[in-house]
One Martini backbone bead per residue (centre of mass of N, CA, C, O) as a GRO file, in nm:
protein
  209
    1MET     BB    1   0.068   0.063   0.017
    2ASP     BB    2   0.061   0.344  -0.042
    3ASN     BB    3   0.050   0.711   0.038
    4THR     BB    4  -0.206   0.784  -0.142
    5THR     BB    5  -0.400   0.492  -0.006
    6MET     BB    6  -0.389   0.586   0.286
    7LYS     BB    7  -0.498   0.832   0.241
    8GLU     BB    8  -0.799   0.787   0.166
    9ASP     BB    9  -0.863   0.605   0.411
   10THR     BB   10  -0.848   0.828   0.599
   11ALA     BB   11  -1.058   1.061   0.405
   12LYS     BB   12  -1.308   0.822   0.481
   13THR     BB   13  -1.281   0.840   0.800
   14PRO     BB   14  -1.499   0.933   1.024
   15PRO     BB   15  -1.540   1.115   1.247
   16PRO     BB   16  -1.574   1.106   1.546
   17PRO     BB   17  -1.801   1.146   1.764
   18PRO     BB   18  -1.914   1.431   1.975
   19ALA     BB   19  -1.912   1.458   2.295
   20LYS     BB   20  -2.165   1.480   2.534
   21SER     BB   21  -2.206   1.675   2.733
   22ARG     BB   22  -2.358   1.736   3.037
   23GLY     BB   23  -2.641   1.799   2.958
   24MET     BB   24  -2.718   1.558   2.775
   25ARG     BB   25  -2.659   1.395   3.044
   26LEU     BB   26  -2.882   1.499   3.182
   27ALA     BB   27  -3.129   1.523   3.061
   28ARG     BB   28  -3.131   1.208   3.029
   29LEU     BB   29  -3.193   1.153   3.281
   30ALA     BB   30  -3.389   1.237   3.378
   31SER     BB   31  -3.600   1.121   3.126
   32THR     BB   32  -3.557   0.849   3.306
   33HIS     BB   33  -3.631   0.910   3.577
   34ALA     BB   34  -3.933   0.946   3.447
   35LEU     BB   35  -4.014   0.729   3.349
   36VAL     BB   36  -3.926   0.585   3.638
   37PHE     BB   37  -4.209   0.725   3.744
   38VAL     BB   38  -4.460   0.687   3.569
   39VAL     BB   39  -4.411   0.372   3.584
   40ALA     BB   40  -4.481   0.321   3.869
   41LEU     BB   41  -4.694   0.495   3.957
   42SER     BB   42  -4.889   0.304   3.772
   43LEU     BB   43  -4.880  -0.002   3.859
   44PHE     BB   44  -5.004   0.095   4.110
   45ALA     BB   45  -5.266   0.258   3.989
   46ALA     BB   46  -5.365  -0.049   3.877
   47ALA     BB   47  -5.339  -0.203   4.143
   48ASP     BB   48  -5.528  -0.024   4.324
   49SER     BB   49  -5.810  -0.061   4.142
   50TRP     BB   50  -5.834  -0.360   4.111
   51SER     BB   51  -5.861  -0.395   4.347
   52THR     BB   52  -6.055  -0.208   4.496
   53ILE     BB   53  -6.299  -0.330   4.276
   54THR     BB   54  -6.261  -0.644   4.325
   55GLY     BB   55  -6.107  -0.778   4.575
   56LEU     BB   56  -5.847  -0.990   4.506
   57GLY     BB   57  -5.595  -1.154   4.630
   58ILE     BB   58  -5.402  -1.105   4.379
   59ALA     BB   59  -5.437  -0.774   4.360
   60THR     BB   60  -5.360  -0.779   4.685
   61VAL     BB   61  -5.072  -0.810   4.600
   62LEU     BB   62  -4.968  -0.645   4.342
   63CYS     BB   63  -5.053  -0.361   4.505
   64VAL     BB   64  -4.841  -0.390   4.749
   65VAL     BB   65  -4.561  -0.435   4.522
   66THR     BB   66  -4.603  -0.183   4.361
   67GLY     BB   67  -4.570  -0.032   4.665
   68ALA     BB   68  -4.309  -0.052   4.747
   69LEU     BB   69  -4.191   0.003   4.487
   70ALA     BB   70  -4.250   0.297   4.485
   71GLY     BB   71  -4.210   0.426   4.733
   72ILE     BB   72  -3.861   0.305   4.641
   73THR     BB   73  -3.825   0.483   4.429
   74LEU     BB   74  -3.914   0.770   4.450
   75THR     BB   75  -3.762   0.858   4.643
   76THR     BB   76  -3.482   0.792   4.575
   77LEU     BB   77  -3.480   0.984   4.363
   78VAL     BB   78  -3.515   1.206   4.484
   79HIS     BB   79  -3.274   1.200   4.659
   80GLU     BB   80  -3.050   1.234   4.424
   81TRP     BB   81  -3.128   1.481   4.319
   82PHE     BB   82  -3.046   1.575   4.532
   83HIS     BB   83  -2.788   1.572   4.612
   84TYR     BB   84  -2.745   1.747   4.318
   85LEU     BB   85  -2.866   2.035   4.406
   86GLY     BB   86  -2.617   2.014   4.676
   87ALA     BB   87  -2.387   2.034   4.452
   88ARG     BB   88  -2.488   2.321   4.297
   89TYR     BB   89  -2.540   2.494   4.569
   90SER     BB   90  -2.219   2.496   4.638
   91GLY     BB   91  -2.040   2.446   4.447
   92ALA     BB   92  -1.921   2.163   4.282
   93ALA     BB   93  -1.746   1.927   4.129
   94TYR     BB   94  -1.851   1.768   3.870
   95ASP     BB   95  -1.995   1.449   3.661
   96ILE     BB   96  -2.115   1.324   3.376
   97PRO     BB   97  -2.237   1.081   3.288
   98HIS     BB   98  -2.224   0.819   3.042
   99LYS     BB   99  -2.448   0.647   3.213
  100GLN     BB  100  -2.692   0.522   3.290
  101GLY     BB  101  -2.822   0.586   3.595
  102LEU     BB  102  -2.869   0.697   3.942
  103PHE     BB  103  -2.671   0.855   3.899
  104LEU     BB  104  -2.583   1.208   3.834
  105TYR     BB  105  -2.269   1.175   3.899
  106ASN     BB  106  -1.931   1.274   3.958
  107TRP     BB  107  -1.757   1.336   4.209
  108ASP     BB  108  -1.485   1.568   4.373
  109PHE     BB  109  -1.179   1.456   4.517
  110THR     BB  110  -1.008   1.728   4.552
  111HIS     BB  111  -1.159   1.983   4.482
  112ASN     BB  112  -1.344   1.930   4.749
  113SER     BB  113  -1.481   1.987   5.025
  114VAL     BB  114  -1.649   1.955   5.285
  115ARG     BB  115  -1.890   2.161   5.308
  116GLN     BB  116  -2.009   2.022   5.031
  117PHE     BB  117  -2.019   1.736   5.101
  118LEU     BB  118  -2.276   1.786   5.303
  119ILE     BB  119  -2.419   1.954   5.114
  120MET     BB  120  -2.438   1.733   5.056
  121SER     BB  121  -2.589   1.496   5.188
  122VAL     BB  122  -2.787   1.580   5.308
  123ALA     BB  123  -2.970   1.649   5.058
  124GLY     BB  124  -3.097   1.435   5.025
  125SER     BB  125  -3.208   1.380   5.310
  126VAL     BB  126  -3.406   1.553   5.281
  127GLY     BB  127  -3.568   1.477   5.025
  128GLY     BB  128  -3.674   1.192   5.133
  129ILE     BB  129  -3.854   1.353   5.346
  130LEU     BB  130  -3.995   1.489   5.151
  131ALA     BB  131  -4.139   1.292   4.999
  132LEU     BB  132  -4.290   1.107   5.205
  133SER     BB  133  -4.479   1.369   5.330
  134ILE     BB  134  -4.610   1.334   5.071
  135LEU     BB  135  -4.709   1.114   5.075
  136TRP     BB  136  -4.853   1.062   5.327
  137ILE     BB  137  -5.063   1.307   5.269
  138SER     BB  138  -5.173   1.247   4.983
  139VAL     BB  139  -5.196   0.856   5.063
  140PRO     BB  140  -5.352   0.694   5.237
  141ALA     BB  141  -5.352   0.426   5.457
  142ASP     BB  142  -5.683   0.225   5.360
  143SER     BB  143  -5.461  -0.015   5.209
  144TRP     BB  144  -5.202  -0.219   5.181
  145GLY     BB  145  -5.136  -0.095   4.909
  146ARG     BB  146  -5.093   0.251   5.069
  147ALA     BB  147  -4.936   0.156   5.249
  148ALA     BB  148  -4.675  -0.038   5.090
  149LEU     BB  149  -4.593   0.283   4.977
  150GLN     BB  150  -4.527   0.412   5.216
  151GLY     BB  151  -4.317   0.211   5.348
  152GLY     BB  152  -4.124   0.215   5.087
  153ALA     BB  153  -4.047   0.469   5.167
  154ILE     BB  154  -3.912   0.467   5.447
  155ALA     BB  155  -3.711   0.179   5.369
  156SER     BB  156  -3.573   0.449   5.145
  157VAL     BB  157  -3.457   0.638   5.418
  158VAL     BB  158  -3.345   0.383   5.604
  159PHE     BB  159  -3.132   0.310   5.414
  160ALA     BB  160  -2.980   0.566   5.383
  161ALA     BB  161  -2.927   0.669   5.613
  162PHE     BB  162  -2.735   0.397   5.718
  163ILE     BB  163  -2.500   0.533   5.525
  164GLU     BB  164  -2.493   0.827   5.553
  165TRP     BB  165  -2.507   0.869   5.805
  166PRO     BB  166  -2.191   0.801   5.956
  167VAL     BB  167  -2.048   0.977   5.732
  168ILE     BB  168  -2.085   1.246   5.844
  169ARG     BB  169  -2.027   1.217   6.125
  170ARG     BB  170  -1.696   1.090   6.027
  171VAL     BB  171  -1.647   1.365   5.862
  172ARG     BB  172  -1.654   1.605   6.070
  173VAL     BB  173  -1.428   1.496   6.238
  174SER     BB  174  -1.141   1.427   5.985
  175ARG     BB  175  -1.245   1.547   5.677
  176ASP     BB  176  -1.248   1.272   5.496
  177PRO     BB  177  -1.501   1.150   5.235
  178LEU     BB  178  -1.251   0.995   5.082
  179VAL     BB  179  -1.290   0.720   5.357
  180GLN     BB  180  -1.535   0.720   5.430
  181MET     BB  181  -1.669   0.624   5.174
  182SER     BB  182  -1.441   0.366   5.224
  183THR     BB  183  -1.662   0.191   5.415
  184ILE     BB  184  -1.854   0.136   5.204
  185ASP     BB  185  -1.991  -0.221   5.199
  186GLN     BB  186  -2.129  -0.532   5.151
  187ARG     BB  187  -2.207  -0.485   5.515
  188VAL     BB  188  -2.319  -0.283   5.506
  189LEU     BB  189  -2.564  -0.303   5.344
  190SER     BB  190  -2.694  -0.545   5.432
  191ARG     BB  191  -2.827  -0.351   5.668
  192SER     BB  192  -2.958  -0.196   5.562
  193PHE     BB  193  -3.101  -0.306   5.423
  194VAL     BB  194  -3.283  -0.518   5.660
  195VAL     BB  195  -3.361  -0.299   5.828
  196SER     BB  196  -3.523  -0.130   5.623
  197SER     BB  197  -3.716  -0.407   5.564
  198ILE     BB  198  -3.855  -0.389   5.823
  199ALA     BB  199  -3.945  -0.128   5.867
  200GLY     BB  200  -4.103  -0.118   5.648
  201VAL     BB  201  -4.328  -0.368   5.753
  202LEU     BB  202  -4.375  -0.241   6.005
  203MET     BB  203  -4.521   0.017   5.884
  204THR     BB  204  -4.727  -0.133   5.734
  205ALA     BB  205  -4.887  -0.292   5.945
  206PHE     BB  206  -4.951  -0.029   6.150
  207LEU     BB  207  -5.148   0.140   5.944
  208VAL     BB  208  -5.327  -0.151   5.923
  209ALA     BB  209  -5.454  -0.145   6.210
   0.00000   0.00000   0.00000
């Protein structure tokens, strides 16, 4: 192959597509989360209507399952978006991930301060509690499915609290967010899952008692 052929092949090769901007990546994440939000709430609403109209046992079971999942999903999404708003409010440095998922940004531990980390972290808890409060006020726990909706929201708040609040407390003392975040291992996640699941089930049973 001579130089002329190589130049022709190079000229025919299209340039790589430009990377999506942070705004475009965030908009895509927002669209995905909005879709998940609507689908979760719609599935619960459909199951709740079926259960209310027919009174069938299978409809009630489905209503409980979709209610719990909707409560967890809605509260978790609001929690994560409030983390993002906290990062924006504090003026923190972060990047928006290229892959679609639950998390909205990649935190820059090198350039962000302890104050910015604490604002971002606390904001997530504020969002979770706000979402729980709205569900608590807007949806009465007058059936197993609706109680499960609130129970799922409570489980989500408890799960996040058991993971994040100890980190926030230790960061205030150590002033080292990266080291404290590295303590979140599988054992911590498993324990938080068990505790939050128990809390959700107990609250669901309490609400319909």
